[in-house]
Amino acid sequence: MFICFMCSIETANHQDLIHHYKTSHNLGHNSIYRCAQSNCFRAFQSLRSFRRHIVSHNVSDRNIYSELAPSLNFNTDNMIENYNNLDITDNTQDTCNVNACCSNLQPTSESFSKKNENVRKSTAAFALSLYSNPYLNRKCAMKIIDDVSELVTGVIGTMLSELSPNDDTPNKNIVEAISHSFDGLDTESQVIKYFSDRNIYTPPKKFTINENVTVNTGNSTVMLRPMSETGAIVPLRAVLKQIFELPNFLKCSTSIPDVQSISNFTQGNMWKQKLVGKMDENSLYIPYFLYFDDFECNNPLGSHAGVHSIAATYYTFPTLSADHASLLENIFVAMLHKSSSKSHGNASIYYELIKELKSLEQNGIDLEISEGVFKVYFILGMIIGDNLGLNTVLGFAKSFSSNYYCRICKAHKNIMGKQCKQDDGLMRNRHNYNTDVEINNVTMTGISERCVFNDISTFHVVDNFCVDIMHDIFEGVCHYDLTHIIVYFTESITLFTLNNLNNRLQLFDYGSGELNDRCGIIKHEHLMKSKFNMSASEMMLFVHIFPLLVGDLIPEDDEVWQFFITLLEIIDILLCRDIDNSTLLYLEALISEHHESYVKLFHDTLKPKHHFMVHYPHVIKQDSIITCKHTSCIKEKLVYID
């Protein structure tokens, strides 16, 4: 049965109820409707929204209210009887009777205080959602809060206060809650203070990178005034405690894959070495990765491009699954500073960060979660980033035309131009690294300064085996290889023309799903510069659809075509979620074959990004399977976290 909220008449279905509202109460499409089903009492601003809601109810027992009456402190039968006795033609009498029969509905001041607090929390959650929205800057978020506050507390609150009687009724309490719902959120500083007081927002701390003097001109005078170059660091300890005390986050961050293939950092030799001597069975050790990159916060194409460039330091957790680790919500900001401050050296920039990282490693954090209290130590697993960013932060040569630009080995650039396999005798190690630091000659060693992160006991730069597939492969090797391949097929043996390729590319059916990385046309100048106008994701797509575009025009035994197939096999292996040892050996052979064919077929020297590929199997081997006693202890500890 469906019940009218005005006169409590029961109808057989919701259509009859709507007809009753129209004929008996003269309610229209824009009238206010209230739901009287199952103690719902929700209000709707239009018939359309009310109709959509009412069909979800299926009330067959009118005594459902009687069952709830004891907990609601009012007599349902008396209320319905009062409603039945109303004179619906007299609006004044109707209002009086409604207020009279609702007099027993008045909750206690304690319940209203709790509801007011719920309104307050909902308002704060609304403000928090705006400030955490990556598509809104703080100015826009504050503007929305101001506008909504004016609408709710100003317009709606005023209207309700005028309609409410003067005595202390539930309506007065509702008006009070609405009118003060945005108190304390009037300005941005109040919003930040509100969340800071509740440990929802952790404010960054400013630190000084360098002190210098600047020239200040004004009033026809020239003055020198001191100026400080500063950065901002987010307190990692406070943030990590909040993150890992979230439900199931600790469990997800300490789960170790039980597979016989390489799929996670915790399966590697690097992590095994970092845990040597750390055998406290009552503690957990969690690795994290640091990542560095620059971004332009203003117009990157304007005349002042780069002036306001910001260098950011992020951290993430490799023990999370690949699907979760790649989400922006699981990549956290550790520090920000102006890119121009890099000229003052890494020691002054990262001093505060390194101090906090050492504290996290030595002192750890006590986490209080539903499963108990855990002592967790955070260990720097790797420092990752693009090639230039890593070489800059880790203290290696910043130019890739220098004699020794590789951060993994000490091969000379003349050797690297033709090197197809890794030379284990030229690998960097702690002994030759210390010798090179003492020499202090970047031309002879490739080291510009000692790595400041070596101050962290579990980290050394020569053990930081990190490669960047996006820049090395999809923004590097693929461009070099495919420009040679397309020139060969379109100009050397002319199996098809560039126009044929572009026509097939434009007409290619990508499928019915949404795809934003559709490949653009290829111009002749792209081939001459060995650089396509494609992003990394577009290049990854183009490499995989290239056989579908022109494969029918090329003989299978063509040696350049076989070279492309080798490249495609390498890419498919590198994109695997896990790799076993036999596949690693095959990958090493494929890379060697690829490099030899590149030099032989195109009479070209290998580029720096080609050279980094020869280290890929070695880098992956550092993530080989470990059978460490400490790892077993962690697995046993996690049994009761489940």
Short mmCIF file of N, CA and C in Angstrom, two decimals, residues 379-527:
data_model
loop_
_atom_site.label_atom_id
_atom_site.label_comp_id
_atom_site.label_asym_id
_atom_site.label_seq_id
_atom_site.Cartn_x
_atom_site.Cartn_y
_atom_site.Cartn_z
N ILE A 379 61.57 1.59 4.28
CA ILE A 379 62.91 1.52 3.72
C ILE A 379 62.87 1.99 2.27
N LEU A 380 63.79 2.86 1.92
CA LEU A 380 63.88 3.36 0.55
C LEU A 380 64.29 2.23 -0.37
N GLY A 381 63.35 1.79 -1.21
CA GLY A 381 63.63 0.69 -2.12
C GLY A 381 64.46 1.14 -3.31
N MET A 382 63.94 2.11 -4.04
CA MET A 382 64.64 2.62 -5.21
C MET A 382 64.28 4.08 -5.42
N ILE A 383 65.14 4.77 -6.15
CA ILE A 383 64.84 6.10 -6.65
C ILE A 383 64.62 5.96 -8.14
N ILE A 384 63.44 6.31 -8.61
CA ILE A 384 63.08 6.09 -10.00
C ILE A 384 62.81 7.42 -10.68
N GLY A 385 62.75 7.39 -11.99
CA GLY A 385 62.51 8.61 -12.75
C GLY A 385 63.01 8.46 -14.17
N ASP A 386 62.93 9.54 -14.95
CA ASP A 386 63.47 9.50 -16.29
C ASP A 386 64.99 9.62 -16.22
N ASN A 387 65.65 9.43 -17.35
CA ASN A 387 67.11 9.35 -17.36
C ASN A 387 67.77 10.65 -16.90
N LEU A 388 67.30 11.78 -17.42
CA LEU A 388 67.89 13.05 -17.04
C LEU A 388 67.64 13.36 -15.57
N GLY A 389 66.40 13.09 -15.11
CA GLY A 389 66.08 13.34 -13.72
C GLY A 389 66.92 12.51 -12.77
N LEU A 390 67.10 11.23 -13.10
CA LEU A 390 67.90 10.36 -12.25
C LEU A 390 69.37 10.78 -12.24
N ASN A 391 69.91 11.04 -13.42
CA ASN A 391 71.31 11.45 -13.47
C ASN A 391 71.56 12.74 -12.70
N THR A 392 70.58 13.64 -12.71
CA THR A 392 70.72 14.90 -11.98
C THR A 392 70.66 14.69 -10.48
N VAL A 393 69.65 13.95 -10.02
CA VAL A 393 69.45 13.76 -8.58
C VAL A 393 70.52 12.85 -7.99
N LEU A 394 70.96 11.85 -8.75
CA LEU A 394 71.92 10.89 -8.23
C LEU A 394 73.37 11.31 -8.42
N GLY A 395 73.59 12.43 -9.09
CA GLY A 395 74.94 12.96 -9.18
C GLY A 395 75.75 12.47 -10.35
N PHE A 396 75.10 12.01 -11.43
CA PHE A 396 75.82 11.55 -12.61
C PHE A 396 75.83 12.67 -13.67
N ALA A 397 76.52 12.39 -14.77
CA ALA A 397 76.63 13.37 -15.85
C ALA A 397 75.24 13.70 -16.39
N LYS A 398 74.98 14.99 -16.59
CA LYS A 398 73.66 15.43 -17.04
C LYS A 398 73.54 15.44 -18.56
N SER A 399 74.65 15.31 -19.28
CA SER A 399 74.64 15.30 -20.74
C SER A 399 74.85 13.87 -21.24
N PHE A 400 74.00 13.45 -22.18
CA PHE A 400 74.11 12.10 -22.71
C PHE A 400 75.02 12.03 -23.93
N SER A 401 75.74 13.11 -24.16
CA SER A 401 76.83 13.08 -25.14
C SER A 401 78.18 13.07 -24.44
N SER A 402 78.17 12.99 -23.11
CA SER A 402 79.43 12.94 -22.35
C SER A 402 80.06 11.56 -22.51
N ASN A 403 81.28 11.43 -22.03
CA ASN A 403 82.03 10.18 -22.23
C ASN A 403 81.42 9.01 -21.47
N TYR A 404 80.96 9.26 -20.26
CA TYR A 404 80.42 8.19 -19.42
C TYR A 404 79.07 8.63 -18.86
N TYR A 405 78.05 8.48 -19.65
CA TYR A 405 76.73 8.97 -19.24
C TYR A 405 75.89 7.90 -18.55
N CYS A 406 76.29 6.65 -18.63
CA CYS A 406 75.47 5.57 -18.06
C CYS A 406 75.67 5.51 -16.55
N ARG A 407 74.59 5.41 -15.80
CA ARG A 407 74.65 5.34 -14.34
C ARG A 407 74.77 3.89 -13.86
N ILE A 408 74.71 2.92 -14.78
CA ILE A 408 74.79 1.50 -14.40
C ILE A 408 76.17 0.92 -14.69
N CYS A 409 76.81 1.36 -15.77
CA CYS A 409 78.12 0.83 -16.12
C CYS A 409 79.08 1.97 -16.46
N LYS A 410 80.36 1.62 -16.65
CA LYS A 410 81.41 2.59 -16.92
C LYS A 410 81.90 2.51 -18.37
N ALA A 411 81.06 2.03 -19.27
CA ALA A 411 81.46 1.95 -20.67
C ALA A 411 81.58 3.34 -21.27
N HIS A 412 82.58 3.52 -22.16
CA HIS A 412 82.77 4.79 -22.85
C HIS A 412 81.72 4.92 -23.95
N LYS A 413 81.39 6.14 -24.32
CA LYS A 413 80.34 6.37 -25.32
C LYS A 413 80.69 5.75 -26.66
N ASN A 414 81.97 5.64 -27.01
CA ASN A 414 82.36 5.01 -28.27
C ASN A 414 82.06 3.51 -28.25
N ILE A 415 82.20 2.90 -27.08
CA ILE A 415 81.86 1.48 -26.93
C ILE A 415 80.35 1.30 -26.96
N MET A 416 79.65 2.19 -26.26
CA MET A 416 78.19 2.06 -26.17
C MET A 416 77.51 2.23 -27.52
N GLY A 417 78.15 2.92 -28.47
CA GLY A 417 77.56 3.11 -29.79
C GLY A 417 77.41 1.82 -30.57
N LYS A 418 78.14 0.75 -30.16
CA LYS A 418 78.05 -0.53 -30.86
C LYS A 418 77.85 -1.71 -29.90
N GLN A 419 77.70 -1.44 -28.63
CA GLN A 419 77.59 -2.50 -27.63
C GLN A 419 76.23 -3.19 -27.70
N CYS A 420 76.25 -4.51 -27.85
CA CYS A 420 75.00 -5.28 -27.96
C CYS A 420 74.69 -6.10 -26.72
N LYS A 421 75.70 -6.32 -25.88
CA LYS A 421 75.50 -7.06 -24.65
C LYS A 421 76.14 -6.31 -23.49
N GLN A 422 75.65 -6.57 -22.32
CA GLN A 422 76.21 -5.95 -21.13
C GLN A 422 77.57 -6.55 -20.82
N ASP A 423 78.55 -5.69 -20.51
CA ASP A 423 79.88 -6.12 -20.10
C ASP A 423 79.94 -6.08 -18.58
N ASP A 424 79.91 -7.26 -17.96
CA ASP A 424 79.87 -7.32 -16.50
C ASP A 424 81.12 -6.72 -15.87
N GLY A 425 82.24 -6.70 -16.60
CA GLY A 425 83.47 -6.15 -16.05
C GLY A 425 83.46 -4.64 -15.96
N LEU A 426 82.51 -3.99 -16.62
CA LEU A 426 82.43 -2.53 -16.60
C LEU A 426 81.31 -2.01 -15.70
N MET A 427 80.68 -2.89 -14.96
CA MET A 427 79.58 -2.45 -14.11
C MET A 427 80.09 -1.60 -12.95
N ARG A 428 79.31 -0.58 -12.60
CA ARG A 428 79.67 0.25 -11.46
C ARG A 428 79.44 -0.54 -10.17
N ASN A 429 80.37 -0.38 -9.23
CA ASN A 429 80.22 -0.98 -7.91
C ASN A 429 80.70 0.03 -6.87
N ARG A 430 80.56 -0.33 -5.62
CA ARG A 430 80.87 0.63 -4.55
C ARG A 430 82.36 1.01 -4.55
N HIS A 431 83.22 0.06 -4.89
CA HIS A 431 84.65 0.34 -4.87
C HIS A 431 85.03 1.35 -5.94
N ASN A 432 84.67 1.05 -7.21
CA ASN A 432 85.07 1.99 -8.27
C ASN A 432 84.27 3.30 -8.19
N TYR A 433 83.08 3.24 -7.57
CA TYR A 433 82.32 4.48 -7.39
C TYR A 433 83.05 5.42 -6.43
N ASN A 434 83.51 4.89 -5.30
CA ASN A 434 84.24 5.73 -4.34
C ASN A 434 85.52 6.28 -4.96
N THR A 435 86.16 5.47 -5.79
CA THR A 435 87.37 5.95 -6.46
C THR A 435 87.04 7.09 -7.42
N ASP A 436 85.95 6.95 -8.16
CA ASP A 436 85.56 7.99 -9.11
C ASP A 436 85.16 9.28 -8.39
N VAL A 437 84.53 9.15 -7.22
CA VAL A 437 84.15 10.34 -6.46
C VAL A 437 85.40 11.09 -6.02
N GLU A 438 86.41 10.36 -5.62
CA GLU A 438 87.66 11.00 -5.19
C GLU A 438 88.37 11.68 -6.36
N ILE A 439 88.27 11.09 -7.56
CA ILE A 439 88.88 11.71 -8.74
C ILE A 439 88.24 13.06 -9.03
N ASN A 440 86.91 13.15 -8.83
CA ASN A 440 86.17 14.41 -8.97
C ASN A 440 86.35 15.03 -10.36
N ASN A 441 86.17 14.20 -11.39
CA ASN A 441 86.28 14.66 -12.77
C ASN A 441 85.18 13.98 -13.57
N VAL A 442 84.10 14.72 -13.88
CA VAL A 442 82.95 14.11 -14.54
C VAL A 442 83.30 13.63 -15.94
N THR A 443 84.26 14.25 -16.59
CA THR A 443 84.66 13.83 -17.94
C THR A 443 85.31 12.46 -17.92
N MET A 444 86.05 12.16 -16.87
CA MET A 444 86.76 10.88 -16.78
C MET A 444 85.94 9.79 -16.11
N THR A 445 84.94 10.17 -15.31
CA THR A 445 84.21 9.18 -14.52
C THR A 445 82.71 9.16 -14.77
N GLY A 446 82.14 10.27 -15.24
CA GLY A 446 80.69 10.34 -15.40
C GLY A 446 79.97 10.69 -14.11
N ILE A 447 80.71 10.98 -13.03
CA ILE A 447 80.12 11.32 -11.74
C ILE A 447 80.42 12.79 -11.45
N SER A 448 79.36 13.57 -11.27
CA SER A 448 79.54 15.00 -11.02
C SER A 448 79.62 15.32 -9.54
N GLU A 449 78.98 14.50 -8.70
CA GLU A 449 79.04 14.70 -7.25
C GLU A 449 78.62 13.41 -6.56
N ARG A 450 79.01 13.29 -5.31
CA ARG A 450 78.61 12.13 -4.52
C ARG A 450 77.10 12.17 -4.30
N CYS A 451 76.46 11.03 -4.43
CA CYS A 451 75.00 10.95 -4.25
C CYS A 451 74.65 11.22 -2.80
N VAL A 452 73.80 12.21 -2.57
CA VAL A 452 73.45 12.59 -1.20
C VAL A 452 72.58 11.53 -0.53
N PHE A 453 71.90 10.71 -1.32
CA PHE A 453 71.03 9.68 -0.74
C PHE A 453 71.83 8.49 -0.22
N ASN A 454 73.13 8.46 -0.46
CA ASN A 454 73.97 7.41 0.11
C ASN A 454 74.05 7.53 1.63
N ASP A 455 73.63 8.66 2.19
CA ASP A 455 73.61 8.82 3.64
C ASP A 455 72.57 7.92 4.29
N ILE A 456 71.62 7.44 3.52
CA ILE A 456 70.63 6.48 4.03
C ILE A 456 71.27 5.10 4.04
N SER A 457 71.28 4.44 5.18
CA SER A 457 72.09 3.23 5.37
C SER A 457 71.72 2.10 4.41
N THR A 458 70.46 1.98 4.04
CA THR A 458 70.03 0.87 3.19
C THR A 458 70.07 1.21 1.70
N PHE A 459 70.61 2.37 1.35
CA PHE A 459 70.61 2.78 -0.06
C PHE A 459 72.03 3.12 -0.51
N HIS A 460 72.35 2.67 -1.73
CA HIS A 460 73.57 3.11 -2.40
C HIS A 460 73.26 3.24 -3.88
N VAL A 461 73.78 4.29 -4.47
CA VAL A 461 73.39 4.65 -5.83
C VAL A 461 73.77 3.57 -6.84
N VAL A 462 74.87 2.84 -6.62
CA VAL A 462 75.27 1.83 -7.61
C VAL A 462 74.36 0.61 -7.56
N ASP A 463 73.57 0.48 -6.48
CA ASP A 463 72.61 -0.62 -6.39
C ASP A 463 71.22 -0.19 -6.83
N ASN A 464 71.08 1.05 -7.26
CA ASN A 464 69.77 1.58 -7.66
C ASN A 464 69.52 1.25 -9.14
N PHE A 465 69.15 0.00 -9.39
CA PHE A 465 68.94 -0.46 -10.76
C PHE A 465 67.54 -0.06 -11.22
N CYS A 466 67.49 0.99 -11.99
CA CYS A 466 66.20 1.52 -12.44
C CYS A 466 66.30 1.90 -13.90
N VAL A 467 65.32 1.50 -14.69
CA VAL A 467 65.23 1.88 -16.10
C VAL A 467 63.83 2.41 -16.37
N ASP A 468 63.69 3.11 -17.46
CA ASP A 468 62.44 3.83 -17.76
C ASP A 468 61.96 3.40 -19.14
N ILE A 469 61.03 2.46 -19.17
CA ILE A 469 60.57 1.91 -20.44
C ILE A 469 59.83 2.95 -21.28
N MET A 470 59.15 3.88 -20.63
CA MET A 470 58.40 4.87 -21.39
C MET A 470 59.33 5.75 -22.22
N HIS A 471 60.38 6.28 -21.58
CA HIS A 471 61.30 7.15 -22.30
C HIS A 471 62.28 6.36 -23.16
N ASP A 472 62.76 5.22 -22.64
CA ASP A 472 63.75 4.45 -23.38
C ASP A 472 63.16 3.80 -24.62
N ILE A 473 61.99 3.19 -24.48
CA ILE A 473 61.42 2.41 -25.58
C ILE A 473 60.43 3.24 -26.40
N PHE A 474 59.37 3.69 -25.78
CA PHE A 474 58.27 4.29 -26.54
C PHE A 474 58.52 5.74 -26.93
N GLU A 475 59.44 6.40 -26.28
CA GLU A 475 59.81 7.75 -26.71
C GLU A 475 61.26 7.80 -27.21
N GLY A 476 61.83 6.63 -27.44
CA GLY A 476 63.21 6.58 -27.90
C GLY A 476 63.43 5.54 -28.97
N VAL A 477 63.66 4.30 -28.56
CA VAL A 477 64.03 3.24 -29.49
C VAL A 477 62.99 3.04 -30.58
N CYS A 478 61.72 3.08 -30.23
CA CYS A 478 60.67 2.88 -31.24
C CYS A 478 60.72 3.97 -32.32
N HIS A 479 61.02 5.18 -31.94
CA HIS A 479 61.12 6.27 -32.92
C HIS A 479 62.31 6.03 -33.85
N TYR A 480 63.47 5.68 -33.27
CA TYR A 480 64.64 5.43 -34.10
C TYR A 480 64.41 4.26 -35.05
N ASP A 481 63.87 3.17 -34.52
CA ASP A 481 63.70 1.96 -35.33
C ASP A 481 62.66 2.15 -36.42
N LEU A 482 61.50 2.68 -36.06
CA LEU A 482 60.40 2.76 -37.03
C LEU A 482 60.66 3.79 -38.12
N THR A 483 61.38 4.85 -37.82
CA THR A 483 61.71 5.79 -38.91
C THR A 483 62.61 5.10 -39.93
N HIS A 484 63.59 4.33 -39.48
CA HIS A 484 64.43 3.57 -40.40
C HIS A 484 63.60 2.55 -41.18
N ILE A 485 62.71 1.86 -40.46
CA ILE A 485 61.91 0.81 -41.11
C ILE A 485 61.00 1.41 -42.17
N ILE A 486 60.31 2.50 -41.85
CA ILE A 486 59.37 3.10 -42.81
C ILE A 486 60.12 3.68 -44.00
N VAL A 487 61.27 4.32 -43.77
CA VAL A 487 62.08 4.84 -44.89
C VAL A 487 62.52 3.70 -45.80
N TYR A 488 62.88 2.59 -45.19
CA TYR A 488 63.32 1.43 -45.98
C TYR A 488 62.19 0.92 -46.87
N PHE A 489 61.00 0.76 -46.32
CA PHE A 489 59.89 0.19 -47.10
C PHE A 489 59.28 1.20 -48.07
N THR A 490 59.33 2.48 -47.76
CA THR A 490 58.71 3.48 -48.64
C THR A 490 59.66 4.08 -49.66
N GLU A 491 60.97 4.06 -49.38
CA GLU A 491 61.91 4.71 -50.27
C GLU A 491 62.98 3.76 -50.83
N SER A 492 63.49 2.85 -50.00
CA SER A 492 64.57 1.98 -50.47
C SER A 492 64.05 0.89 -51.40
N ILE A 493 63.03 0.15 -50.98
CA ILE A 493 62.49 -0.91 -51.84
C ILE A 493 61.06 -0.61 -52.30
N THR A 494 60.46 0.43 -51.80
CA THR A 494 59.16 0.97 -52.24
C THR A 494 58.09 -0.11 -52.34
N LEU A 495 57.83 -0.76 -51.21
CA LEU A 495 56.71 -1.71 -51.17
C LEU A 495 55.38 -0.98 -50.99
N PHE A 496 55.41 0.19 -50.41
CA PHE A 496 54.23 1.04 -50.28
C PHE A 496 54.73 2.47 -50.10
N THR A 497 53.85 3.42 -50.23
CA THR A 497 54.22 4.83 -50.08
C THR A 497 53.77 5.35 -48.71
N LEU A 498 54.29 6.50 -48.36
CA LEU A 498 53.89 7.11 -47.08
C LEU A 498 52.41 7.47 -47.09
N ASN A 499 51.89 7.85 -48.26
CA ASN A 499 50.46 8.15 -48.37
C ASN A 499 49.62 6.89 -48.15
N ASN A 500 50.09 5.75 -48.69
CA ASN A 500 49.37 4.49 -48.46
C ASN A 500 49.31 4.18 -46.96
N LEU A 501 50.43 4.37 -46.29
CA LEU A 501 50.48 4.09 -44.85
C LEU A 501 49.53 5.02 -44.08
N ASN A 502 49.55 6.31 -44.41
CA ASN A 502 48.69 7.26 -43.72
C ASN A 502 47.21 7.00 -43.99
N ASN A 503 46.89 6.62 -45.24
CA ASN A 503 45.49 6.30 -45.56
C ASN A 503 45.00 5.11 -44.74
N ARG A 504 45.82 4.08 -44.66
CA ARG A 504 45.42 2.90 -43.87
C ARG A 504 45.35 3.25 -42.38
N LEU A 505 46.23 4.14 -41.94
CA LEU A 505 46.23 4.53 -40.54
C LEU A 505 44.97 5.31 -40.18
N GLN A 506 44.54 6.20 -41.09
CA GLN A 506 43.34 6.99 -40.82
C GLN A 506 42.07 6.16 -40.91
N LEU A 507 42.09 5.11 -41.75
CA LEU A 507 40.91 4.26 -41.92
C LEU A 507 40.91 3.05 -41.00
N PHE A 508 41.91 2.94 -40.16
CA PHE A 508 42.03 1.75 -39.31
C PHE A 508 40.89 1.72 -38.28
N ASP A 509 40.29 0.55 -38.13
CA ASP A 509 39.19 0.36 -37.19
C ASP A 509 39.77 -0.02 -35.83
N TYR A 510 39.71 0.90 -34.88
CA TYR A 510 40.26 0.65 -33.54
C TYR A 510 39.30 -0.15 -32.66
N GLY A 511 38.12 -0.43 -33.15
CA GLY A 511 37.15 -1.16 -32.36
C GLY A 511 36.09 -0.24 -31.80
N SER A 512 35.14 -0.82 -31.09
CA SER A 512 33.99 -0.07 -30.60
C SER A 512 34.27 0.64 -29.28
N GLY A 513 35.34 0.25 -28.56
CA GLY A 513 35.62 0.87 -27.27
C GLY A 513 36.17 2.27 -27.42
N GLU A 514 36.12 3.02 -26.32
CA GLU A 514 36.66 4.37 -26.33
C GLU A 514 38.18 4.31 -26.34
N LEU A 515 38.79 5.11 -27.21
CA LEU A 515 40.24 5.13 -27.34
C LEU A 515 40.67 6.55 -27.63
N ASN A 516 41.46 7.10 -26.71
CA ASN A 516 41.91 8.48 -26.87
C ASN A 516 43.27 8.59 -27.53
N ASP A 517 43.99 7.47 -27.64
CA ASP A 517 45.36 7.50 -28.14
C ASP A 517 45.43 7.07 -29.60
N ARG A 518 44.54 7.58 -30.42
CA ARG A 518 44.59 7.26 -31.84
C ARG A 518 45.79 7.94 -32.47
N CYS A 519 46.45 7.23 -33.35
CA CYS A 519 47.70 7.71 -33.94
C CYS A 519 47.41 8.73 -35.04
N GLY A 520 48.19 9.81 -35.06
CA GLY A 520 48.07 10.81 -36.11
C GLY A 520 48.85 10.42 -37.35
N ILE A 521 48.76 11.24 -38.38
CA ILE A 521 49.44 10.94 -39.64
C ILE A 521 50.95 11.14 -39.47
N ILE A 522 51.70 10.49 -40.35
CA ILE A 522 53.16 10.54 -40.32
C ILE A 522 53.63 11.41 -41.48
N LYS A 523 54.44 12.41 -41.17
CA LYS A 523 54.96 13.31 -42.19
C LYS A 523 56.40 12.94 -42.53
N HIS A 524 56.83 13.41 -43.71
CA HIS A 524 58.18 13.08 -44.15
C HIS A 524 59.24 13.69 -43.23
N GLU A 525 58.96 14.88 -42.69
CA GLU A 525 59.94 15.49 -41.79
C GLU A 525 60.08 14.71 -40.50
N HIS A 526 59.04 13.97 -40.11
CA HIS A 526 59.16 13.10 -38.94
C HIS A 526 60.21 12.02 -39.19
N LEU A 527 60.22 11.49 -40.41
CA LEU A 527 61.18 10.43 -40.74
C LEU A 527 62.59 10.98 -40.79
#
